mmCIF file of C-alpha atoms and ligand atoms in Angstrom:
data_model
loop_
_atom_site.group_PDB
_atom_site.id
_atom_site.type_symbol
_atom_site.label_atom_id
_atom_site.label_comp_id
_atom_site.label_asym_id
_atom_site.label_seq_id
_atom_site.Cartn_x
_atom_site.Cartn_y
_atom_site.Cartn_z
ATOM 1 C CA MET E 1 -0.202 0.247 -0.156
ATOM 2 C CA ASN E 2 1.481 3.163 -0.819
ATOM 3 C CA ILE E 3 0.496 6.382 0.987
ATOM 4 C CA PRO E 4 1.799 9.646 -0.666
ATOM 5 C CA LEU E 5 2.570 12.211 1.419
ATOM 6 C CA LEU E 6 0.031 14.631 -0.454
ATOM 7 C CA ASP E 7 -2.596 12.897 -3.225
ATOM 8 C CA LEU E 8 -4.320 16.143 -4.740
ATOM 9 C CA LYS E 9 -5.523 14.086 -7.323
ATOM 10 C CA GLY E 10 -8.676 13.497 -5.540
ATOM 11 C CA ILE E 11 -9.592 17.008 -4.671
ATOM 12 C CA PHE E 12 -9.480 17.356 -8.824
ATOM 13 C CA LYS E 13 -11.665 14.319 -9.435
ATOM 14 C CA ALA E 14 -14.346 15.417 -6.820
ATOM 15 C CA GLN E 15 -14.221 18.840 -8.898
ATOM 16 C CA GLU E 16 -13.104 18.034 -11.900
ATOM 17 C CA ALA E 17 -16.070 19.532 -14.086
ATOM 18 C CA GLU E 18 -16.137 22.867 -12.351
ATOM 19 C CA LEU E 19 -12.702 23.088 -12.831
ATOM 20 C CA ARG E 20 -12.415 22.506 -16.032
ATOM 21 C CA ALA E 21 -15.231 24.727 -17.018
ATOM 22 C CA ALA E 22 -13.814 27.922 -15.233
ATOM 23 C CA MET E 23 -10.528 26.866 -17.025
ATOM 24 C CA ASP E 24 -12.242 26.917 -20.296
ATOM 25 C CA ARG E 25 -14.398 30.551 -19.159
ATOM 26 C CA VAL E 26 -10.719 31.867 -19.331
ATOM 27 C CA LEU E 27 -9.415 30.589 -22.280
ATOM 28 C CA GLU E 28 -12.547 31.217 -23.776
ATOM 29 C CA SER E 29 -12.142 35.354 -22.595
ATOM 30 C CA GLN E 30 -8.595 35.388 -23.604
ATOM 31 C CA TYR E 31 -7.754 37.791 -20.487
ATOM 32 C CA PHE E 32 -5.193 36.069 -18.967
ATOM 33 C CA ILE E 33 -3.505 38.320 -16.114
ATOM 34 C CA ASN E 34 -5.576 40.185 -13.401
ATOM 35 C CA GLY E 35 -8.501 41.272 -14.405
ATOM 36 C CA PRO E 36 -12.533 40.151 -13.843
ATOM 37 C CA GLU E 37 -11.272 37.008 -12.480
ATOM 38 C CA VAL E 38 -8.706 37.616 -10.359
ATOM 39 C CA ALA E 39 -11.149 40.857 -9.043
ATOM 40 C CA ALA E 40 -13.795 38.184 -8.620
ATOM 41 C CA PHE E 41 -11.255 36.092 -6.223
ATOM 42 C CA GLU E 42 -10.148 38.769 -4.441
ATOM 43 C CA ARG E 43 -13.791 39.788 -2.923
ATOM 44 C CA GLN E 44 -14.637 36.031 -2.538
ATOM 45 C CA MET E 45 -11.548 36.113 -0.335
ATOM 46 C CA GLU E 46 -12.529 39.054 1.170
ATOM 47 C CA ALA E 47 -16.020 37.550 2.229
ATOM 48 C CA PHE E 48 -14.301 34.539 3.001
ATOM 49 C CA LEU E 49 -12.339 35.893 5.590
ATOM 50 C CA GLU E 50 -15.311 37.681 7.651
ATOM 51 C CA HIS E 51 -13.805 40.669 8.642
ATOM 52 C CA GLU E 52 -14.351 44.483 7.647
ATOM 53 C CA PRO E 53 -12.299 45.778 6.627
ATOM 54 C CA ILE E 54 -10.126 43.634 4.869
ATOM 55 C CA SER E 55 -8.493 43.816 1.256
ATOM 56 C CA ALA E 56 -7.049 41.307 -0.851
ATOM 57 C CA VAL E 57 -4.986 41.861 -3.548
ATOM 58 C CA GLY E 58 -3.492 39.207 -5.760
ATOM 59 C CA CYS E 59 -0.080 38.506 -6.552
ATOM 60 C CA SER E 60 2.231 35.952 -7.857
ATOM 61 C CA ASN E 61 3.513 34.092 -4.993
ATOM 62 C CA GLY E 62 3.133 33.589 -1.075
ATOM 63 C CA SER E 63 7.090 34.418 -1.181
ATOM 64 C CA ILE E 64 6.468 38.301 -3.138
ATOM 65 C CA ALA E 65 3.752 38.612 -1.268
ATOM 66 C CA LEU E 66 6.010 39.039 1.525
ATOM 67 C CA LEU E 67 8.196 41.278 -0.553
ATOM 68 C CA LEU E 68 5.202 43.106 -1.595
ATOM 69 C CA ALA E 69 4.439 43.899 2.410
ATOM 70 C CA MET E 70 7.773 44.908 3.151
ATOM 71 C CA MET E 71 7.930 47.408 0.797
ATOM 72 C CA ALA E 72 4.549 48.538 1.249
ATOM 73 C CA LEU E 73 5.563 49.547 5.096
ATOM 74 C CA ASP E 74 8.488 51.297 3.908
ATOM 75 C CA ILE E 75 10.872 48.903 5.793
ATOM 76 C CA GLY E 76 14.679 49.085 4.611
ATOM 77 C CA PRO E 77 18.328 49.052 5.469
ATOM 78 C CA GLY E 78 18.456 50.253 9.339
ATOM 79 C CA ASP E 79 15.441 48.789 9.858
ATOM 80 C CA GLU E 80 14.583 45.512 11.937
ATOM 81 C CA VAL E 81 12.343 42.823 11.865
ATOM 82 C CA LEU E 82 11.588 40.045 14.484
ATOM 83 C CA VAL E 83 11.447 36.475 12.508
ATOM 84 C CA PRO E 84 11.258 33.422 13.651
ATOM 85 C CA THR E 85 14.457 30.828 12.786
ATOM 86 C CA TYR E 86 12.432 28.205 12.066
ATOM 87 C CA SER E 87 10.260 28.765 8.549
ATOM 88 C CA PHE E 88 10.473 28.806 4.978
ATOM 89 C CA PHE E 89 13.184 30.670 3.714
ATOM 90 C CA ALA E 90 10.851 33.202 2.378
ATOM 91 C CA THR E 91 10.110 34.477 5.656
ATOM 92 C CA VAL E 92 13.391 36.042 6.102
ATOM 93 C CA SER E 93 14.745 36.613 2.389
ATOM 94 C CA CYS E 94 11.754 39.310 1.958
ATOM 95 C CA VAL E 95 13.308 41.134 4.743
ATOM 96 C CA THR E 96 17.135 41.139 3.768
ATOM 97 C CA LEU E 97 15.913 41.420 0.048
ATOM 98 C CA VAL E 98 14.318 45.142 0.969
ATOM 99 C CA GLY E 99 18.054 45.479 3.267
ATOM 100 C CA ALA E 100 16.389 45.176 6.330
ATOM 101 C CA THR E 101 18.043 42.995 9.249
ATOM 102 C CA PRO E 102 15.933 40.289 10.530
ATOM 103 C CA VAL E 103 16.426 39.992 14.312
ATOM 104 C CA TRP E 104 15.797 36.375 15.318
ATOM 105 C CA VAL E 105 13.633 34.644 17.576
ATOM 106 C CA ASP E 106 13.291 31.298 19.101
ATOM 107 C CA ILE E 107 10.523 28.904 18.488
ATOM 108 C CA ASP E 108 7.568 27.355 21.091
ATOM 109 C CA PRO E 109 8.485 23.721 21.590
ATOM 110 C CA HIS E 110 5.353 22.317 21.088
ATOM 111 C CA THR E 111 3.504 24.496 18.722
ATOM 112 C CA CYS E 112 6.904 25.065 16.742
ATOM 113 C CA ASN E 113 5.808 29.194 16.597
ATOM 114 C CA ILE E 114 7.473 32.297 17.273
ATOM 115 C CA ASP E 115 8.110 32.397 21.062
ATOM 116 C CA HIS E 116 6.268 35.613 21.865
ATOM 117 C CA THR E 117 7.673 35.546 25.442
ATOM 118 C CA GLN E 118 11.312 35.855 24.077
ATOM 119 C CA ILE E 119 9.886 39.190 21.784
ATOM 120 C CA GLN E 120 10.251 42.125 24.443
ATOM 121 C CA ASP E 121 13.681 41.762 24.839
ATOM 122 C CA LYS E 122 14.496 41.670 20.703
ATOM 123 C CA LEU E 123 12.362 44.759 20.406
ATOM 124 C CA THR E 124 14.568 48.193 19.356
ATOM 125 C CA ASP E 125 14.265 51.363 18.368
ATOM 126 C CA ARG E 126 14.873 50.219 14.521
ATOM 127 C CA THR E 127 12.366 47.587 14.960
ATOM 128 C CA ARG E 128 10.057 48.212 12.490
ATOM 129 C CA ALA E 129 8.006 44.672 12.374
ATOM 130 C CA ILE E 130 7.242 41.216 13.639
ATOM 131 C CA ILE E 131 6.162 38.565 11.182
ATOM 132 C CA PRO E 132 4.818 35.453 12.753
ATOM 133 C CA VAL E 133 4.079 32.427 11.030
ATOM 134 C CA HIS E 134 1.075 30.130 11.568
ATOM 135 C CA LEU E 135 3.509 27.497 10.656
ATOM 136 C CA PHE E 136 2.187 23.693 9.799
ATOM 137 C CA GLY E 137 -1.796 25.457 10.018
ATOM 138 C CA ARG E 138 -2.158 26.820 13.535
ATOM 139 C CA MET E 139 -1.404 30.250 14.155
ATOM 140 C CA ALA E 140 1.000 31.745 16.338
ATOM 141 C CA ASP E 141 -0.037 33.859 19.674
ATOM 142 C CA VAL E 142 -0.664 36.993 17.322
ATOM 143 C CA ALA E 143 -2.963 38.406 20.612
ATOM 144 C CA ALA E 144 0.028 38.130 22.566
ATOM 145 C CA ILE E 145 2.302 39.606 20.235
ATOM 146 C CA GLU E 146 0.049 42.404 19.799
ATOM 147 C CA GLN E 147 -0.377 42.674 23.825
ATOM 148 C CA ILE E 148 3.124 43.284 24.256
ATOM 149 C CA LEU E 149 3.332 45.847 21.478
ATOM 150 C CA ASN E 150 0.281 47.518 22.958
ATOM 151 C CA ASP E 151 2.075 47.268 26.307
ATOM 152 C CA THR E 152 5.364 48.581 25.466
ATOM 153 C CA GLY E 153 3.951 51.586 23.428
ATOM 154 C CA ARG E 154 5.275 49.893 20.496
ATOM 155 C CA ARG E 155 2.319 49.296 18.542
ATOM 156 C CA GLN E 156 2.279 52.522 16.438
ATOM 157 C CA GLN E 157 5.790 51.899 14.784
ATOM 158 C CA VAL E 158 5.571 48.100 14.751
ATOM 159 C CA ALA E 159 3.427 46.293 12.276
ATOM 160 C CA ILE E 160 2.234 42.928 12.677
ATOM 161 C CA ILE E 161 2.797 40.564 9.521
ATOM 162 C CA GLU E 162 1.564 37.615 9.557
ATOM 163 C CA ASP E 163 2.939 34.817 6.811
ATOM 164 C CA CYS E 164 -0.390 32.777 6.175
ATOM 165 C CA ALA E 165 0.897 30.830 3.442
ATOM 166 C CA GLN E 166 0.176 27.443 5.886
ATOM 167 C CA SER E 167 -2.807 28.514 7.764
ATOM 168 C CA LEU E 168 -5.492 29.672 5.392
ATOM 169 C CA SER E 169 -8.857 28.639 7.427
ATOM 170 C CA SER E 170 -7.404 28.357 10.556
ATOM 171 C CA ARG E 171 -8.741 30.663 13.424
ATOM 172 C CA TYR E 172 -8.233 31.918 16.777
ATOM 173 C CA LYS E 173 -11.124 32.036 19.037
ATOM 174 C CA GLY E 174 -13.435 31.988 15.842
ATOM 175 C CA ARG E 175 -11.543 34.490 13.902
ATOM 176 C CA ARG E 176 -9.926 33.607 11.106
ATOM 177 C CA ALA E 177 -6.348 34.036 10.091
ATOM 178 C CA CYS E 178 -5.389 36.644 7.822
ATOM 179 C CA THR E 179 -7.313 39.081 10.221
ATOM 180 C CA PHE E 180 -4.897 39.953 12.726
ATOM 181 C CA GLY E 181 -2.225 41.456 11.034
ATOM 182 C CA ASP E 182 -1.920 45.170 9.425
ATOM 183 C CA LEU E 183 -0.950 42.892 6.449
ATOM 184 C CA SER E 184 -0.893 39.293 5.752
ATOM 185 C CA THR E 185 0.134 37.156 3.029
ATOM 186 C CA LEU E 186 -0.922 34.202 1.494
ATOM 187 C CA SER E 187 0.676 31.221 -0.467
ATOM 188 C CA PHE E 188 -1.216 29.247 -2.989
ATOM 189 C CA PHE E 189 1.291 26.849 -4.267
ATOM 190 C CA PRO E 190 -0.094 22.953 -4.528
ATOM 191 C CA SER E 191 0.675 21.522 -1.743
ATOM 192 C CA LYS E 192 -0.951 24.383 0.498
ATOM 193 C CA ASN E 193 -4.488 23.671 1.752
ATOM 194 C CA LEU E 194 -5.644 26.296 -0.884
ATOM 195 C CA GLY E 195 -3.778 25.695 -3.638
ATOM 196 C CA ALA E 196 -3.391 26.377 -7.370
ATOM 197 C CA TYR E 197 -2.115 24.561 -10.316
ATOM 198 C CA GLY E 198 0.862 27.178 -10.856
ATOM 199 C CA ASP E 199 2.126 29.799 -8.586
ATOM 200 C CA GLY E 200 -0.504 32.011 -6.917
ATOM 201 C CA GLY E 201 -0.396 34.654 -4.002
ATOM 202 C CA MET E 202 -1.932 37.255 -2.012
ATOM 203 C CA VAL E 203 -1.664 39.810 0.046
ATOM 204 C CA ILE E 204 -4.539 41.020 2.909
ATOM 205 C CA ALA E 205 -4.800 44.509 4.077
ATOM 206 C CA ARG E 206 -6.698 45.630 7.106
ATOM 207 C CA ASP E 207 -6.121 49.546 5.779
ATOM 208 C CA PRO E 208 -7.590 50.031 2.168
ATOM 209 C CA ASP E 209 -4.886 52.585 1.855
ATOM 210 C CA LEU E 210 -2.182 50.045 2.460
ATOM 211 C CA ALA E 211 -3.898 47.876 -0.009
ATOM 212 C CA HIS E 212 -4.083 50.271 -2.664
ATOM 213 C CA LYS E 213 -0.243 50.805 -2.007
ATOM 214 C CA VAL E 214 0.262 47.084 -2.318
ATOM 215 C CA ARG E 215 -1.537 46.774 -5.401
ATOM 216 C CA VAL E 216 0.283 49.616 -7.092
ATOM 217 C CA LEU E 217 3.847 47.960 -5.768
ATOM 218 C CA ALA E 218 2.504 45.011 -7.710
ATOM 219 C CA ARG E 219 2.055 46.529 -10.775
ATOM 220 C CA HIS E 220 5.722 48.201 -11.326
ATOM 221 C CA GLY E 221 4.824 50.982 -8.977
ATOM 222 C CA ALA E 222 2.724 52.608 -11.428
ATOM 223 C CA GLU E 223 -0.975 53.616 -10.294
ATOM 224 C CA VAL E 224 -1.053 55.104 -14.036
ATOM 225 C CA LYS E 225 0.089 52.577 -16.845
ATOM 226 C CA TYR E 226 3.620 54.290 -17.470
ATOM 227 C CA HIS E 227 3.094 56.293 -14.843
ATOM 228 C CA HIS E 228 5.711 55.210 -11.774
ATOM 229 C CA GLN E 229 5.722 56.531 -8.494
ATOM 230 C CA PHE E 230 7.466 53.563 -6.735
ATOM 231 C CA VAL E 231 9.945 51.230 -7.746
ATOM 232 C CA GLY E 232 7.556 48.010 -7.504
ATOM 233 C CA LEU E 233 7.530 44.828 -8.836
ATOM 234 C CA ASN E 234 5.483 42.945 -11.486
ATOM 235 C CA SER E 235 3.499 40.612 -9.422
ATOM 236 C CA ARG E 236 0.215 39.632 -10.605
ATOM 237 C CA LEU E 237 -2.345 36.338 -10.296
ATOM 238 C CA ASP E 238 -3.147 34.839 -13.521
ATOM 239 C CA ALA E 239 -6.377 34.803 -14.179
ATOM 240 C CA LEU E 240 -6.149 30.829 -14.844
ATOM 241 C CA GLN E 241 -5.083 30.507 -11.306
ATOM 242 C CA ALA E 242 -7.688 32.794 -9.874
ATOM 243 C CA ALA E 243 -10.414 30.897 -11.849
ATOM 244 C CA ILE E 244 -9.290 27.906 -10.398
ATOM 245 C CA LEU E 245 -8.960 29.425 -7.003
ATOM 246 C CA GLY E 246 -12.552 30.059 -6.839
ATOM 247 C CA VAL E 247 -13.797 27.003 -7.766
ATOM 248 C CA LYS E 248 -11.802 25.428 -4.747
ATOM 249 C CA LEU E 249 -11.936 28.722 -1.520
ATOM 250 C CA PRO E 250 -15.630 27.044 -0.942
ATOM 251 C CA MET E 251 -14.492 23.925 -0.427
ATOM 252 C CA LEU E 252 -11.481 25.049 2.166
ATOM 253 C CA ASP E 253 -13.331 25.046 5.270
ATOM 254 C CA ASP E 254 -14.847 21.128 4.432
ATOM 255 C CA TRP E 255 -11.025 19.969 3.603
ATOM 256 C CA SER E 256 -9.852 21.626 6.794
ATOM 257 C CA GLN E 257 -12.325 19.577 8.788
ATOM 258 C CA GLN E 258 -10.832 16.350 6.973
ATOM 259 C CA ARG E 259 -7.644 17.307 7.927
ATOM 260 C CA ARG E 260 -9.016 17.736 11.784
ATOM 261 C CA ASP E 261 -10.707 14.717 11.694
ATOM 262 C CA ASN E 262 -7.562 12.365 10.374
ATOM 263 C CA ALA E 263 -5.259 14.337 12.903
ATOM 264 C CA GLN E 264 -7.671 13.438 15.476
ATOM 265 C CA ARG E 265 -7.500 9.805 14.279
ATOM 266 C CA TYR E 266 -4.056 9.714 14.861
ATOM 267 C CA ARG E 267 -4.414 11.197 18.326
ATOM 268 C CA GLN E 268 -6.319 8.001 18.965
ATOM 269 C CA LEU E 269 -4.004 5.610 16.875
ATOM 270 C CA PHE E 270 -0.941 7.417 18.985
ATOM 271 C CA ALA E 271 -2.518 7.174 22.203
ATOM 272 C CA GLN E 272 -2.900 3.278 22.021
ATOM 273 C CA THR E 273 0.914 2.346 20.651
ATOM 274 C CA GLY E 274 2.637 3.582 23.956
ATOM 275 C CA LEU E 275 5.566 5.143 22.090
ATOM 276 C CA GLY E 276 5.754 7.530 25.050
ATOM 277 C CA GLY E 277 7.907 10.647 23.847
ATOM 278 C CA ALA E 278 9.988 8.667 20.853
ATOM 279 C CA VAL E 279 7.054 10.447 19.087
ATOM 280 C CA ARG E 280 6.085 13.869 19.908
ATOM 281 C CA LEU E 281 2.340 14.969 18.297
ATOM 282 C CA PRO E 282 1.953 17.917 16.767
ATOM 283 C CA ALA E 283 -0.139 20.613 19.506
ATOM 284 C CA ASP E 284 -3.873 20.956 19.045
ATOM 285 C CA ASP E 285 -6.868 23.394 19.386
ATOM 286 C CA GLU E 286 -5.733 23.812 22.807
ATOM 287 C CA GLY E 287 -6.119 27.923 23.754
ATOM 288 C CA GLY E 288 -8.890 28.558 21.466
ATOM 289 C CA TYR E 289 -7.001 27.997 17.769
ATOM 290 C CA LEU E 290 -8.357 25.943 15.051
ATOM 291 C CA HIS E 291 -5.653 23.996 13.684
ATOM 292 C CA VAL E 292 -6.261 22.926 10.203
ATOM 293 C CA TYR E 293 -2.853 20.683 10.020
ATOM 294 C CA ASN E 294 -1.429 21.757 6.485
ATOM 295 C CA GLN E 295 1.203 19.433 8.213
ATOM 296 C CA PHE E 296 1.088 16.684 10.551
ATOM 297 C CA ASN E 297 4.014 17.300 11.998
ATOM 298 C CA LEU E 298 5.392 14.916 14.391
ATOM 299 C CA LEU E 299 8.885 15.512 16.455
ATOM 300 C CA VAL E 300 10.619 12.293 16.964
ATOM 301 C CA GLU E 301 13.934 10.415 17.578
ATOM 302 C CA ARG E 302 15.894 9.093 15.546
ATOM 303 C CA ARG E 303 14.257 10.786 12.810
ATOM 304 C CA ASP E 304 16.152 10.022 9.605
ATOM 305 C CA ALA E 305 16.129 6.132 9.945
ATOM 306 C CA LEU E 306 12.183 6.563 10.817
ATOM 307 C CA ARG E 307 11.888 8.250 7.299
ATOM 308 C CA GLN E 308 13.953 5.902 5.606
ATOM 309 C CA TYR E 309 12.002 2.697 7.361
ATOM 310 C CA LEU E 310 8.682 4.687 6.220
ATOM 311 C CA LYS E 311 9.992 4.943 2.377
ATOM 312 C CA ASP E 312 11.026 1.503 1.787
ATOM 313 C CA ALA E 313 7.623 0.723 3.194
ATOM 314 C CA GLY E 314 5.876 2.907 0.437
ATOM 315 C CA VAL E 315 4.945 6.444 2.706
ATOM 316 C CA GLY E 316 5.778 9.870 1.624
ATOM 317 C CA THR E 317 7.197 11.631 4.395
ATOM 318 C CA ALA E 318 8.534 15.416 4.505
ATOM 319 C CA ILE E 319 11.326 17.556 6.580
ATOM 320 C CA TYR E 320 9.821 20.800 7.556
ATOM 321 C CA TYR E 321 12.951 22.060 7.751
ATOM 322 C CA PRO E 322 16.629 20.571 7.938
ATOM 323 C CA MET E 323 18.047 23.712 8.556
ATOM 324 C CA PRO E 324 16.609 26.700 10.889
ATOM 325 C CA LEU E 325 17.181 29.937 8.674
ATOM 326 C CA HIS E 326 19.372 31.028 11.329
ATOM 327 C CA LEU E 327 22.340 28.935 10.049
ATOM 328 C CA GLN E 328 21.367 29.656 6.612
ATOM 329 C CA PRO E 329 25.000 29.965 4.749
ATOM 330 C CA CYS E 330 23.620 33.251 3.515
ATOM 331 C CA PHE E 331 23.050 34.493 6.895
ATOM 332 C CA ALA E 332 26.387 33.703 8.403
ATOM 333 C CA HIS E 333 27.416 37.258 8.140
ATOM 334 C CA LEU E 334 24.436 38.493 11.136
ATOM 335 C CA GLY E 335 26.747 36.058 13.211
ATOM 336 C CA ALA E 336 24.124 33.090 14.936
ATOM 337 C CA LYS E 337 25.843 30.174 15.567
ATOM 338 C CA GLU E 338 24.942 26.426 16.463
ATOM 339 C CA GLY E 339 23.368 26.601 19.751
ATOM 340 C CA ASP E 340 22.017 29.903 19.656
ATOM 341 C CA TYR E 341 18.267 28.637 19.065
ATOM 342 C CA PRO E 342 17.942 25.652 20.323
ATOM 343 C CA VAL E 343 14.542 25.100 20.009
ATOM 344 C CA SER E 344 14.375 25.432 16.270
ATOM 345 C CA GLU E 345 17.935 23.739 16.050
ATOM 346 C CA ALA E 346 15.889 20.776 17.835
ATOM 347 C CA ALA E 347 13.078 21.204 15.711
ATOM 348 C CA ALA E 348 15.291 20.718 12.464
ATOM 349 C CA ASN E 349 16.446 17.670 13.557
ATOM 350 C CA THR E 350 13.884 15.709 14.668
ATOM 351 C CA SER E 351 10.854 16.987 12.527
ATOM 352 C CA LEU E 352 8.523 14.731 10.119
ATOM 353 C CA ALA E 353 5.116 15.542 8.358
ATOM 354 C CA ILE E 354 3.199 12.591 7.471
ATOM 355 C CA PRO E 355 0.045 11.913 5.301
ATOM 356 C CA VAL E 356 -2.824 14.183 6.412
ATOM 357 C CA PHE E 357 -4.372 15.148 3.600
ATOM 358 C CA PRO E 358 -8.076 15.120 2.818
ATOM 359 C CA GLY E 359 -8.910 11.966 1.256
ATOM 360 C CA LEU E 360 -6.581 10.050 3.406
ATOM 361 C CA THR E 361 -8.484 6.692 4.893
ATOM 362 C CA ALA E 362 -8.382 5.187 8.199
ATOM 363 C CA ALA E 363 -6.933 2.244 6.930
ATOM 364 C CA GLN E 364 -4.283 3.903 5.289
ATOM 365 C CA GLN E 365 -3.626 6.307 8.908
ATOM 366 C CA GLU E 366 -3.625 2.693 10.670
ATOM 367 C CA ARG E 367 -0.795 1.179 8.415
ATOM 368 C CA VAL E 368 1.054 4.305 8.985
ATOM 369 C CA VAL E 369 1.311 4.412 12.513
ATOM 370 C CA SER E 370 1.434 0.648 12.754
ATOM 371 C CA LEU E 371 5.112 1.319 10.635
ATOM 372 C CA ILE E 372 6.239 3.587 13.436
ATOM 373 C CA VAL E 373 5.320 1.160 15.940
ATOM 374 C CA ASP E 374 7.074 -1.482 14.192
ATOM 375 C CA PHE E 375 10.499 0.788 13.408
ATOM 376 C CA TYR E 376 10.474 2.151 17.430
ATOM 377 C CA LYS E 377 9.555 -1.757 19.043
ATOM 378 C CA GLY E 378 11.788 -3.290 16.566
ATOM 379 C CA GLN E 379 9.462 -5.724 15.008
HETATM 380 C C1 PLP F 401 5.390 29.850 5.399
HETATM 381 C C2 PLP F 401 5.689 29.843 4.546
HETATM 382 N N1 PLP F 401 5.940 31.778 4.025
HETATM 383 C C3 PLP F 401 5.749 31.680 2.582
HETATM 384 C C4 PLP F 401 6.055 30.808 1.497
HETATM 385 C C5 PLP F 401 6.289 31.622 0.192
HETATM 386 O O1 PLP F 401 5.322 30.728 -0.551
HETATM 387 P P1 PLP F 401 5.461 30.411 -2.397
HETATM 388 O O2 PLP F 401 6.235 29.218 -2.400
HETATM 389 O O3 PLP F 401 4.114 30.807 -2.947
HETATM 390 O O4 PLP F 401 6.430 31.725 -2.782
HETATM 391 C C6 PLP F 401 5.547 29.535 2.115
HETATM 392 C C7 PLP F 401 5.488 28.259 1.198
HETATM 393 O O5 PLP F 401 6.367 27.365 0.985
HETATM 394 C C8 PLP F 401 5.511 29.097 3.017
HETATM 395 O O6 PLP F 401 5.494 27.877 3.460
#
C-alpha cells in the first residue's frame, strides 16, 4: 500500500467538471492576467475572511507577497524585523531583500511557532515589524504579540505581518487567520491547503490605503500605466489561477475539517501505541485555536532512520525544515551560531511530516502508525 504525503488527484476528481469549466471560461475570454477573474477571486476571499474592513490583492506567489508587504511598509536599510528562526526561507528573505536586518526569535517547542515570550527583549528603536508565521496550520499567538506591542507603547511603530501561507481557514477564538495582522500574506503553491495549479499568492490588508499601495507596487509601482510613483515589481495573479482558486475556495473549510478529523484519528491511534517520548504529536486546538493541519508534523527520535523505513514501506513524508534559518549560509554574516536557538535546532533534527491530506483513509492512517510502532519496537 503506497501512501503519498499528499494526493491532490482526489481533490481534482471531485471538482473536475467545475474546474474545467472555469479554465474554459478563461480560455474563451483570452484574458490571462488580472482582469475580472482576479477581481472576483479577491472579493470572494474578502467575504471568506469574515472581517471588515479587509482588502485582498492577488500577486504572483507567497514569497513575493511577503516582499510586497515589506515594500508597502517602507521597510529598508537600518530597520529591524523580528522573525522566527524556523520557517520557510521566504519569511526571512523578504527582510534582507529590502536591505533590512532580520532579528532572530526562537520558537515555542510545543507549537513550533514564534515564541512570543522572547519578543519583548528583542524590540529596539529600529524594530519596524514582526512576522509571526502560522506554521503547519496552527496560528501563532498574534494576540499576545499585539498585547506586548501595546504594553510597551510600540504598536504604532511595529507592524504585524502574518505569514498565513500554511494556515488559511485556521482561526483563533473564531476569528480567521489573515485578519489579525496589519498585512497578511498567502501562498497558493499547489501543496497549500488552498492550492493553485501553479504559483499564486495574495496580500491581505486591513487598511484600504495600504492595500492600494500593495496593488500599485505589484504593478511596477504605477497607478497609471507608465507613470511610476514607486519602483515596484511585476507580480500579478494569473486569471487561470484565480478561476481555479475561485472553484476551490468554497471547499476549503470542508477540506480543513477532513484534515482535522484525520489528525484526531492519528491522536487516537498514537495514544494506543505506548511509544512515549519517541514520537511527539503536534499541538492541538488548545487555547482557542482551530488547527487546519497543512502538515501533521511529528517530532521524533531517530528521525532520518524512521523516514527511510517509511519510505521503504511506501509512505511519503517530508522534513519541514532540515536547517533553521539562522544557520543558513547566506545569513552567516548575521553572526548566529549553532546552539543560539536551541528549540529551532532541535525541531530541525526531529521534524517529520506524515500524510494528513483530505481523502486519506482510516486504513492508510492505521498503516502509517503501525509502521512507526514497528520501527520503534523493532518488529
Ligand atoms: C510559511 C511560508 N511562507 C512563505 C511561503 C512562500 O510561498 P510561495 O511558495 O508561494 O512563494 C511558503 C511556501 O512554501 C511558506 O510555507
